[in-house]
Amino acid sequence: MSHTDNIDFLCGNVSADENGHLLFAGQDTAALAREYGTPLYLMDEERIRERCRTYIKGLKDAFGDKGQALFASKAASFKRIYEIMREEGMGIDVVSSGEICTALKAGFPLSKAYFHSNNKTDADIAYAIKNGIGHFVVDNREELYAIDKEAENQGIRQRIMLRITPGIDPHTFAEVATGKVDSKFGSAIETGQAEEMVKIALSLENITLSGFHCHVGSQVFDSDVFLRAADVMLDFIADIKEKFGFSPEKLDLGGGYGVRYKAEDPHIDIYDNILQVGAFVKEKVAKLGIDMPEISLEPGRSIVADAGMTLYTVGTVKKIPEFINYVSVDGGMTDNVRFAMYGAPYTLFAAEKLNEKADMECSVVGRCCESGDIIQENVMMPESICRGDILACLTTGAYNYSMASNYNKIPRPPIVMLNEGKSYVAVRRETIEDLTMYDV
Ligand code: LLP
């Protein structure tokens, strides 16, 4: 048994070869780092497709023709991903004109897109309608009126869903919990605002109400959360049917399934979870005597997170005796702001030193002028770690590229896709020249 047999690589697409090199989607990560340079985002295309298929199959097996899988594209928004979603038959959730434009450039059929956000601008609304957005997921009353007005201007009748706040605490970190009554998102059932929204929506002439949406939070491990959300939403639907005689065509239960960032994180069997949701919904619909709506889920993280990995080159290694060791890399909060924002956990490896014992505790930090520019604390690295070594940070496919910045005028890394033993660039590396592109 070799030393690497004991390492938990989190996801089946990560492994080690006999030389102690880290492999991703079967490819040598250090060799990729040398070929494409660092920092570098890698994405495993096969894994993304496999995840889409799990959701599509799960929803089909749970709901037959009444199941629909959408990708929450805020998790990773670039042209190639929308092409993959189109090819896999996924719908998408978008939150800005920028995401819509990117999807359009990939030839994504906008009729399968749902436009979220708690504050769509008038320009967003006009742009989305002009390009044939399938649905708006309307957050609040001002937005209802604004969409109705713009639909009238453009001479169409616009389909919408209403974002409802079910009043559920998903037990995840506060920044990504969205289902509680005091959330900035949606209209709460508890306050009567949700009902008020239905009333207005049904009265407006240029709008067709297709159904309801909720999303309770992100990085959720407790499978019960989706059942509780479905429970509250179906009760709401029954109540609305009684009060207004309105039966929604659609119910979207949002995204949120958690992924493994660390060895101690549990595995979630998504297919199994969807079947549980299916059984629960069918039973409850029958009990309430309401029509079965089309059910959709809109995962982001669980589609792309472990399909991603970031590679860095080590620069300075600073050992402060009796205090702390710092291993600095050539990226940082500009390509991964999640530790700085949420204290998010990550697992890192020295990509060519997996055969060495990792017994030096350190903080892996970035190159920005900011003490909070930390990728991860309490990381175990081999004592020999030094300038020029390649470090890999796992599970970076969700919300890393999409939240990247140019702080300190640092160019953003490229995205290189891996598929069937080959690699190709999906997003090219920014150059320092690109960084003055908008300066006049
Ligand atoms: N649907 C809606 C309406 C959402 O707001 C979100 C995520 C999703 C679906 C997808 O959730 P997921 O399956 O990815 O958990 N920047 C944070 C995550 C923010 C999540 C925002 N909404 C992070 O880096 O963890």
PDB file of N, CA and C in Angstrom, residues 146-223:
ATOM      1  N   ALA A 146     -42.964  46.834 -13.211  1.00  0.00           N
ATOM      2  CA  ALA A 146     -41.964  47.203 -14.222  1.00  0.00           C
ATOM      3  C   ALA A 146     -41.969  46.204 -15.382  1.00  0.00           C
ATOM      4  N   ILE A 147     -42.115  44.919 -15.058  1.00  0.00           N
ATOM      5  CA  ILE A 147     -42.126  43.895 -16.124  1.00  0.00           C
ATOM      6  C   ILE A 147     -43.418  44.003 -16.941  1.00  0.00           C
ATOM      7  N   ASP A 148     -44.518  44.232 -16.250  1.00  0.00           N
ATOM      8  CA  ASP A 148     -45.794  44.380 -16.952  1.00  0.00           C
ATOM      9  C   ASP A 148     -45.717  45.544 -17.951  1.00  0.00           C
ATOM     10  N   LYS A 149     -45.132  46.655 -17.489  1.00  0.00           N
ATOM     11  CA  LYS A 149     -45.038  47.853 -18.336  1.00  0.00           C
ATOM     12  C   LYS A 149     -44.150  47.590 -19.556  1.00  0.00           C
ATOM     13  N   GLU A 150     -43.017  46.950 -19.321  1.00  0.00           N
ATOM     14  CA  GLU A 150     -42.084  46.709 -20.428  1.00  0.00           C
ATOM     15  C   GLU A 150     -42.656  45.678 -21.405  1.00  0.00           C
ATOM     16  N   ALA A 151     -43.371  44.677 -20.873  1.00  0.00           N
ATOM     17  CA  ALA A 151     -44.000  43.681 -21.755  1.00  0.00           C
ATOM     18  C   ALA A 151     -45.005  44.403 -22.658  1.00  0.00           C
ATOM     19  N   GLU A 152     -45.730  45.351 -22.077  1.00  0.00           N
ATOM     20  CA  GLU A 152     -46.694  46.122 -22.872  1.00  0.00           C
ATOM     21  C   GLU A 152     -45.965  46.941 -23.955  1.00  0.00           C
ATOM     22  N   ASN A 153     -44.884  47.604 -23.543  1.00  0.00           N
ATOM     23  CA  ASN A 153     -44.075  48.383 -24.507  1.00  0.00           C
ATOM     24  C   ASN A 153     -43.637  47.536 -25.688  1.00  0.00           C
ATOM     25  N   GLN A 154     -43.222  46.300 -25.378  1.00  0.00           N
ATOM     26  CA  GLN A 154     -42.684  45.451 -26.446  1.00  0.00           C
ATOM     27  C   GLN A 154     -43.786  44.593 -27.082  1.00  0.00           C
ATOM     28  N   GLY A 155     -45.015  44.804 -26.623  1.00  0.00           N
ATOM     29  CA  GLY A 155     -46.166  44.140 -27.257  1.00  0.00           C
ATOM     30  C   GLY A 155     -46.199  42.634 -27.058  1.00  0.00           C
ATOM     31  N   ILE A 156     -45.776  42.172 -25.891  1.00  0.00           N
ATOM     32  CA  ILE A 156     -45.845  40.734 -25.631  1.00  0.00           C
ATOM     33  C   ILE A 156     -46.533  40.464 -24.286  1.00  0.00           C
ATOM     34  N   ARG A 157     -46.843  39.196 -24.058  1.00  0.00           N
ATOM     35  CA  ARG A 157     -47.308  38.797 -22.729  1.00  0.00           C
ATOM     36  C   ARG A 157     -46.175  37.964 -22.137  1.00  0.00           C
ATOM     37  N   GLN A 158     -45.677  38.385 -20.980  1.00  0.00           N
ATOM     38  CA  GLN A 158     -44.478  37.775 -20.400  1.00  0.00           C
ATOM     39  C   GLN A 158     -44.836  36.751 -19.334  1.00  0.00           C
ATOM     40  N   ARG A 159     -44.192  35.572 -19.410  1.00  0.00           N
ATOM     41  CA  ARG A 159     -44.395  34.553 -18.375  1.00  0.00           C
ATOM     42  C   ARG A 159     -43.487  34.848 -17.181  1.00  0.00           C
ATOM     43  N   ILE A 160     -44.046  34.681 -16.006  1.00  0.00           N
ATOM     44  CA  ILE A 160     -43.256  34.918 -14.794  1.00  0.00           C
ATOM     45  C   ILE A 160     -43.527  33.833 -13.736  1.00  0.00           C
ATOM     46  N   MET A 161     -42.577  33.754 -12.796  1.00  0.00           N
ATOM     47  CA  MET A 161     -42.778  32.985 -11.567  1.00  0.00           C
ATOM     48  C   MET A 161     -42.640  34.002 -10.436  1.00  0.00           C
ATOM     49  N   LEU A 162     -43.142  33.669  -9.262  1.00  0.00           N
ATOM     50  CA  LEU A 162     -42.943  34.551  -8.112  1.00  0.00           C
ATOM     51  C   LEU A 162     -41.978  33.905  -7.135  1.00  0.00           C
ATOM     52  N   ARG A 163     -41.007  34.685  -6.682  1.00  0.00           N
ATOM     53  CA  ARG A 163     -40.079  34.146  -5.687  1.00  0.00           C
ATOM     54  C   ARG A 163     -40.673  34.317  -4.292  1.00  0.00           C
ATOM     55  N   ILE A 164     -40.927  33.205  -3.659  1.00  0.00           N
ATOM     56  CA  ILE A 164     -41.587  33.184  -2.358  1.00  0.00           C
ATOM     57  C   ILE A 164     -40.561  32.825  -1.287  1.00  0.00           C
ATOM     58  N   THR A 165     -40.647  33.482  -0.142  1.00  0.00           N
ATOM     59  CA  THR A 165     -39.754  33.166   0.974  1.00  0.00           C
ATOM     60  C   THR A 165     -40.501  32.261   1.940  1.00  0.00           C
ATOM     61  N   PRO A 166     -40.083  31.001   2.024  1.00  0.00           N
ATOM     62  CA  PRO A 166     -40.872  30.051   2.814  1.00  0.00           C
ATOM     63  C   PRO A 166     -40.641  30.120   4.319  1.00  0.00           C
ATOM     64  N   GLY A 167     -39.629  30.892   4.768  1.00  0.00           N
ATOM     65  CA  GLY A 167     -39.386  30.997   6.209  1.00  0.00           C
ATOM     66  C   GLY A 167     -38.682  29.783   6.779  1.00  0.00           C
ATOM     67  N   ILE A 168     -37.632  29.351   6.099  1.00  0.00           N
ATOM     68  CA  ILE A 168     -36.904  28.155   6.540  1.00  0.00           C
ATOM     69  C   ILE A 168     -35.434  28.489   6.746  1.00  0.00           C
ATOM     70  N   ASP A 169     -34.863  27.989   7.850  1.00  0.00           N
ATOM     71  CA  ASP A 169     -33.442  28.183   8.102  1.00  0.00           C
ATOM     72  C   ASP A 169     -32.689  26.931   7.653  1.00  0.00           C
ATOM     73  N   PRO A 170     -31.859  27.039   6.621  1.00  0.00           N
ATOM     74  CA  PRO A 170     -31.218  25.840   6.080  1.00  0.00           C
ATOM     75  C   PRO A 170     -29.955  25.410   6.819  1.00  0.00           C
ATOM     76  N   HIS A 171     -29.587  26.114   7.913  1.00  0.00           N
ATOM     77  CA  HIS A 171     -28.374  25.793   8.673  1.00  0.00           C
ATOM     78  C   HIS A 171     -27.127  25.765   7.809  1.00  0.00           C
ATOM     79  N   THR A 172     -26.904  26.831   7.087  1.00  0.00           N
ATOM     80  CA  THR A 172     -25.665  26.970   6.332  1.00  0.00           C
ATOM     81  C   THR A 172     -25.087  28.314   6.744  1.00  0.00           C
ATOM     82  N   PHE A 173     -24.006  28.799   6.112  1.00  0.00           N
ATOM     83  CA  PHE A 173     -23.469  30.073   6.553  1.00  0.00           C
ATOM     84  C   PHE A 173     -24.374  31.239   6.147  1.00  0.00           C
ATOM     85  N   ALA A 174     -24.434  32.244   7.021  1.00  0.00           N
ATOM     86  CA  ALA A 174     -25.446  33.288   6.923  1.00  0.00           C
ATOM     87  C   ALA A 174     -25.487  33.973   5.554  1.00  0.00           C
ATOM     88  N   GLU A 175     -24.305  34.169   4.950  1.00  0.00           N
ATOM     89  CA  GLU A 175     -24.264  34.920   3.686  1.00  0.00           C
ATOM     90  C   GLU A 175     -25.021  34.219   2.566  1.00  0.00           C
ATOM     91  N   VAL A 176     -25.214  32.912   2.680  1.00  0.00           N
ATOM     92  CA  VAL A 176     -25.880  32.204   1.580  1.00  0.00           C
ATOM     93  C   VAL A 176     -27.238  31.609   1.979  1.00  0.00           C
ATOM     94  N   ALA A 177     -27.710  31.954   3.187  1.00  0.00           N
ATOM     95  CA  ALA A 177     -29.052  31.509   3.589  1.00  0.00           C
ATOM     96  C   ALA A 177     -30.046  32.528   3.060  1.00  0.00           C
ATOM     97  N   THR A 178     -31.051  32.070   2.309  1.00  0.00           N
ATOM     98  CA  THR A 178     -31.934  33.029   1.648  1.00  0.00           C
ATOM     99  C   THR A 178     -33.417  32.762   1.892  1.00  0.00           C
ATOM    100  N   GLY A 179     -33.715  31.687   2.622  1.00  0.00           N
ATOM    101  CA  GLY A 179     -35.128  31.315   2.733  1.00  0.00           C
ATOM    102  C   GLY A 179     -35.821  31.855   3.964  1.00  0.00           C
ATOM    103  N   LYS A 180     -35.062  32.588   4.808  1.00  0.00           N
ATOM    104  CA  LYS A 180     -35.675  33.075   6.040  1.00  0.00           C
ATOM    105  C   LYS A 180     -36.500  34.341   5.775  1.00  0.00           C
ATOM    106  N   VAL A 181     -37.439  34.612   6.663  1.00  0.00           N
ATOM    107  CA  VAL A 181     -38.382  35.717   6.437  1.00  0.00           C
ATOM    108  C   VAL A 181     -37.673  37.059   6.224  1.00  0.00           C
ATOM    109  N   ASP A 182     -36.563  37.275   6.945  1.00  0.00           N
ATOM    110  CA  ASP A 182     -35.894  38.584   6.843  1.00  0.00           C
ATOM    111  C   ASP A 182     -34.902  38.657   5.682  1.00  0.00           C
ATOM    112  N   SER A 183     -34.980  37.728   4.755  1.00  0.00           N
ATOM    113  CA  SER A 183     -34.053  37.701   3.619  1.00  0.00           C
ATOM    114  C   SER A 183     -34.294  38.890   2.684  1.00  0.00           C
ATOM    115  N   LYS A 184     -33.238  39.314   1.981  1.00  0.00           N
ATOM    116  CA  LYS A 184     -33.443  40.385   0.990  1.00  0.00           C
ATOM    117  C   LYS A 184     -34.116  39.836  -0.269  1.00  0.00           C
ATOM    118  N   PHE A 185     -34.243  38.499  -0.344  1.00  0.00           N
ATOM    119  CA  PHE A 185     -34.813  37.893  -1.538  1.00  0.00           C
ATOM    120  C   PHE A 185     -36.278  37.496  -1.335  1.00  0.00           C
ATOM    121  N   GLY A 186     -37.075  37.744  -2.346  1.00  0.00           N
ATOM    122  CA  GLY A 186     -38.423  37.198  -2.396  1.00  0.00           C
ATOM    123  C   GLY A 186     -39.435  37.891  -1.510  1.00  0.00           C
ATOM    124  N   SER A 187     -40.638  37.341  -1.519  1.00  0.00           N
ATOM    125  CA  SER A 187     -41.747  37.880  -0.734  1.00  0.00           C
ATOM    126  C   SER A 187     -42.210  36.802   0.227  1.00  0.00           C
ATOM    127  N   ALA A 188     -42.304  37.174   1.498  1.00  0.00           N
ATOM    128  CA  ALA A 188     -42.567  36.165   2.528  1.00  0.00           C
ATOM    129  C   ALA A 188     -44.040  35.779   2.624  1.00  0.00           C
ATOM    130  N   ILE A 189     -44.256  34.497   2.876  1.00  0.00           N
ATOM    131  CA  ILE A 189     -45.613  33.992   3.088  1.00  0.00           C
ATOM    132  C   ILE A 189     -46.146  34.563   4.411  1.00  0.00           C
ATOM    133  N   GLU A 190     -45.272  34.480   5.417  1.00  0.00           N
ATOM    134  CA  GLU A 190     -45.643  34.849   6.782  1.00  0.00           C
ATOM    135  C   GLU A 190     -46.194  36.270   6.917  1.00  0.00           C
ATOM    136  N   THR A 191     -45.655  37.202   6.110  1.00  0.00           N
ATOM    137  CA  THR A 191     -46.056  38.603   6.234  1.00  0.00           C
ATOM    138  C   THR A 191     -47.272  38.937   5.363  1.00  0.00           C
ATOM    139  N   GLY A 192     -47.720  37.974   4.561  1.00  0.00           N
ATOM    140  CA  GLY A 192     -48.854  38.248   3.659  1.00  0.00           C
ATOM    141  C   GLY A 192     -48.410  38.863   2.336  1.00  0.00           C
ATOM    142  N   GLN A 193     -47.102  39.168   2.228  1.00  0.00           N
ATOM    143  CA  GLN A 193     -46.627  39.818   0.994  1.00  0.00           C
ATOM    144  C   GLN A 193     -46.661  38.873  -0.204  1.00  0.00           C
ATOM    145  N   ALA A 194     -46.460  37.568   0.069  1.00  0.00           N
ATOM    146  CA  ALA A 194     -46.491  36.595  -1.025  1.00  0.00           C
ATOM    147  C   ALA A 194     -47.896  36.555  -1.645  1.00  0.00           C
ATOM    148  N   GLU A 195     -48.895  36.522  -0.788  1.00  0.00           N
ATOM    149  CA  GLU A 195     -50.278  36.485  -1.279  1.00  0.00           C
ATOM    150  C   GLU A 195     -50.616  37.751  -2.071  1.00  0.00           C
ATOM    151  N   GLU A 196     -50.158  38.854  -1.549  1.00  0.00           N
ATOM    152  CA  GLU A 196     -50.354  40.147  -2.205  1.00  0.00           C
ATOM    153  C   GLU A 196     -49.750  40.124  -3.629  1.00  0.00           C
ATOM    154  N   MET A 197     -48.589  39.530  -3.747  1.00  0.00           N
ATOM    155  CA  MET A 197     -47.914  39.425  -5.050  1.00  0.00           C
ATOM    156  C   MET A 197     -48.752  38.591  -6.029  1.00  0.00           C
ATOM    157  N   VAL A 198     -49.346  37.520  -5.533  1.00  0.00           N
ATOM    158  CA  VAL A 198     -50.182  36.677  -6.407  1.00  0.00           C
ATOM    159  C   VAL A 198     -51.363  37.503  -6.927  1.00  0.00           C
ATOM    160  N   LYS A 199     -51.946  38.233  -6.014  1.00  0.00           N
ATOM    161  CA  LYS A 199     -53.110  39.041  -6.367  1.00  0.00           C
ATOM    162  C   LYS A 199     -52.754  40.047  -7.471  1.00  0.00           C
ATOM    163  N   ILE A 200     -51.644  40.712  -7.284  1.00  0.00           N
ATOM    164  CA  ILE A 200     -51.230  41.709  -8.287  1.00  0.00           C
ATOM    165  C   ILE A 200     -50.914  41.011  -9.614  1.00  0.00           C
ATOM    166  N   ALA A 201     -50.132  39.925  -9.517  1.00  0.00           N
ATOM    167  CA  ALA A 201     -49.711  39.230 -10.751  1.00  0.00           C
ATOM    168  C   ALA A 201     -50.924  38.779 -11.555  1.00  0.00           C
ATOM    169  N   LEU A 202     -51.936  38.262 -10.862  1.00  0.00           N
ATOM    170  CA  LEU A 202     -53.119  37.767 -11.578  1.00  0.00           C
ATOM    171  C   LEU A 202     -53.929  38.909 -12.196  1.00  0.00           C
ATOM    172  N   SER A 203     -53.722  40.115 -11.669  1.00  0.00           N
ATOM    173  CA  SER A 203     -54.509  41.237 -12.195  1.00  0.00           C
ATOM    174  C   SER A 203     -53.822  41.953 -13.361  1.00  0.00           C
ATOM    175  N   LEU A 204     -52.563  41.713 -13.564  1.00  0.00           N
ATOM    176  CA  LEU A 204     -51.842  42.462 -14.599  1.00  0.00           C
ATOM    177  C   LEU A 204     -52.048  41.854 -15.988  1.00  0.00           C
ATOM    178  N   GLU A 205     -52.194  42.735 -16.966  1.00  0.00           N
ATOM    179  CA  GLU A 205     -52.627  42.264 -18.289  1.00  0.00           C
ATOM    180  C   GLU A 205     -51.539  41.696 -19.162  1.00  0.00           C
ATOM    181  N   ASN A 206     -50.312  42.112 -18.888  1.00  0.00           N
ATOM    182  CA  ASN A 206     -49.232  41.702 -19.799  1.00  0.00           C
ATOM    183  C   ASN A 206     -48.331  40.630 -19.202  1.00  0.00           C
ATOM    184  N   ILE A 207     -48.869  39.989 -18.174  1.00  0.00           N
ATOM    185  CA  ILE A 207     -48.104  38.984 -17.450  1.00  0.00           C
ATOM    186  C   ILE A 207     -48.905  37.699 -17.331  1.00  0.00           C
ATOM    187  N   THR A 208     -48.238  36.560 -17.491  1.00  0.00           N
ATOM    188  CA  THR A 208     -48.874  35.274 -17.185  1.00  0.00           C
ATOM    189  C   THR A 208     -48.111  34.653 -16.031  1.00  0.00           C
ATOM    190  N   LEU A 209     -48.833  34.336 -14.984  1.00  0.00           N
ATOM    191  CA  LEU A 209     -48.189  33.727 -13.822  1.00  0.00           C
ATOM    192  C   LEU A 209     -48.123  32.205 -14.032  1.00  0.00           C
ATOM    193  N   SER A 210     -46.857  31.692 -14.111  1.00  0.00           N
ATOM    194  CA  SER A 210     -46.696  30.237 -14.330  1.00  0.00           C
ATOM    195  C   SER A 210     -46.574  29.475 -13.030  1.00  0.00           C
ATOM    196  N   GLY A 211     -46.055  30.162 -11.997  1.00  0.00           N
ATOM    197  CA  GLY A 211     -45.902  29.409 -10.762  1.00  0.00           C
ATOM    198  C   GLY A 211     -45.030  30.093  -9.739  1.00  0.00           C
ATOM    199  N   PHE A 212     -44.508  29.267  -8.829  1.00  0.00           N
ATOM    200  CA  PHE A 212     -43.785  29.794  -7.671  1.00  0.00           C
ATOM    201  C   PHE A 212     -42.395  29.200  -7.560  1.00  0.00           C
ATOM    202  N   HIS A 213     -41.550  29.961  -6.910  1.00  0.00           N
ATOM    203  CA  HIS A 213     -40.156  29.569  -6.751  1.00  0.00           C
ATOM    204  C   HIS A 213     -39.721  29.828  -5.322  1.00  0.00           C
ATOM    205  N   CYS A 214     -38.854  28.971  -4.812  1.00  0.00           N
ATOM    206  CA  CYS A 214     -38.181  29.285  -3.555  1.00  0.00           C
ATOM    207  C   CYS A 214     -36.760  28.746  -3.602  1.00  0.00           C
ATOM    208  N   HIS A 215     -35.901  29.335  -2.840  1.00  0.00           N
ATOM    209  CA  HIS A 215     -34.510  28.837  -2.726  1.00  0.00           C
ATOM    210  C   HIS A 215     -34.090  29.140  -1.305  1.00  0.00           C
ATOM    211  N   VAL A 216     -33.785  28.108  -0.542  1.00  0.00           N
ATOM    212  CA  VAL A 216     -33.572  28.365   0.885  1.00  0.00           C
ATOM    213  C   VAL A 216     -32.131  28.610   1.278  1.00  0.00           C
ATOM    214  N   GLY A 217     -31.185  28.211   0.453  1.00  0.00           N
ATOM    215  CA  GLY A 217     -29.791  28.458   0.812  1.00  0.00           C
ATOM    216  C   GLY A 217     -28.864  27.588   0.004  1.00  0.00           C
ATOM    217  N   SER A 218     -27.583  27.728   0.295  1.00  0.00           N
ATOM    218  CA  SER A 218     -26.564  27.062  -0.494  1.00  0.00           C
ATOM    219  C   SER A 218     -25.662  26.244   0.427  1.00  0.00           C
ATOM    220  N   GLN A 219     -24.979  25.256  -0.132  1.00  0.00           N
ATOM    221  CA  GLN A 219     -24.111  24.360   0.652  1.00  0.00           C
ATOM    222  C   GLN A 219     -24.920  23.733   1.800  1.00  0.00           C
ATOM    223  N   VAL A 220     -26.053  23.160   1.413  1.00  0.00           N
ATOM    224  CA  VAL A 220     -26.964  22.538   2.368  1.00  0.00           C
ATOM    225  C   VAL A 220     -26.738  21.025   2.361  1.00  0.00           C
ATOM    226  N   PHE A 221     -26.538  20.446   3.535  1.00  0.00           N
ATOM    227  CA  PHE A 221     -26.330  19.001   3.626  1.00  0.00           C
ATOM    228  C   PHE A 221     -27.560  18.275   4.170  1.00  0.00           C
ATOM    229  N   ASP A 222     -28.392  19.015   4.857  1.00  0.00           N
ATOM    230  CA  ASP A 222     -29.532  18.425   5.522  1.00  0.00           C
ATOM    231  C   ASP A 222     -30.647  18.208   4.493  1.00  0.00           C
ATOM    232  N   SER A 223     -30.850  16.946   4.064  1.00  0.00           N
ATOM    233  CA  SER A 223     -31.773  16.695   2.948  1.00  0.00           C
ATOM    234  C   SER A 223     -33.211  17.055   3.314  1.00  0.00           C
TER     235      SER A 223
END
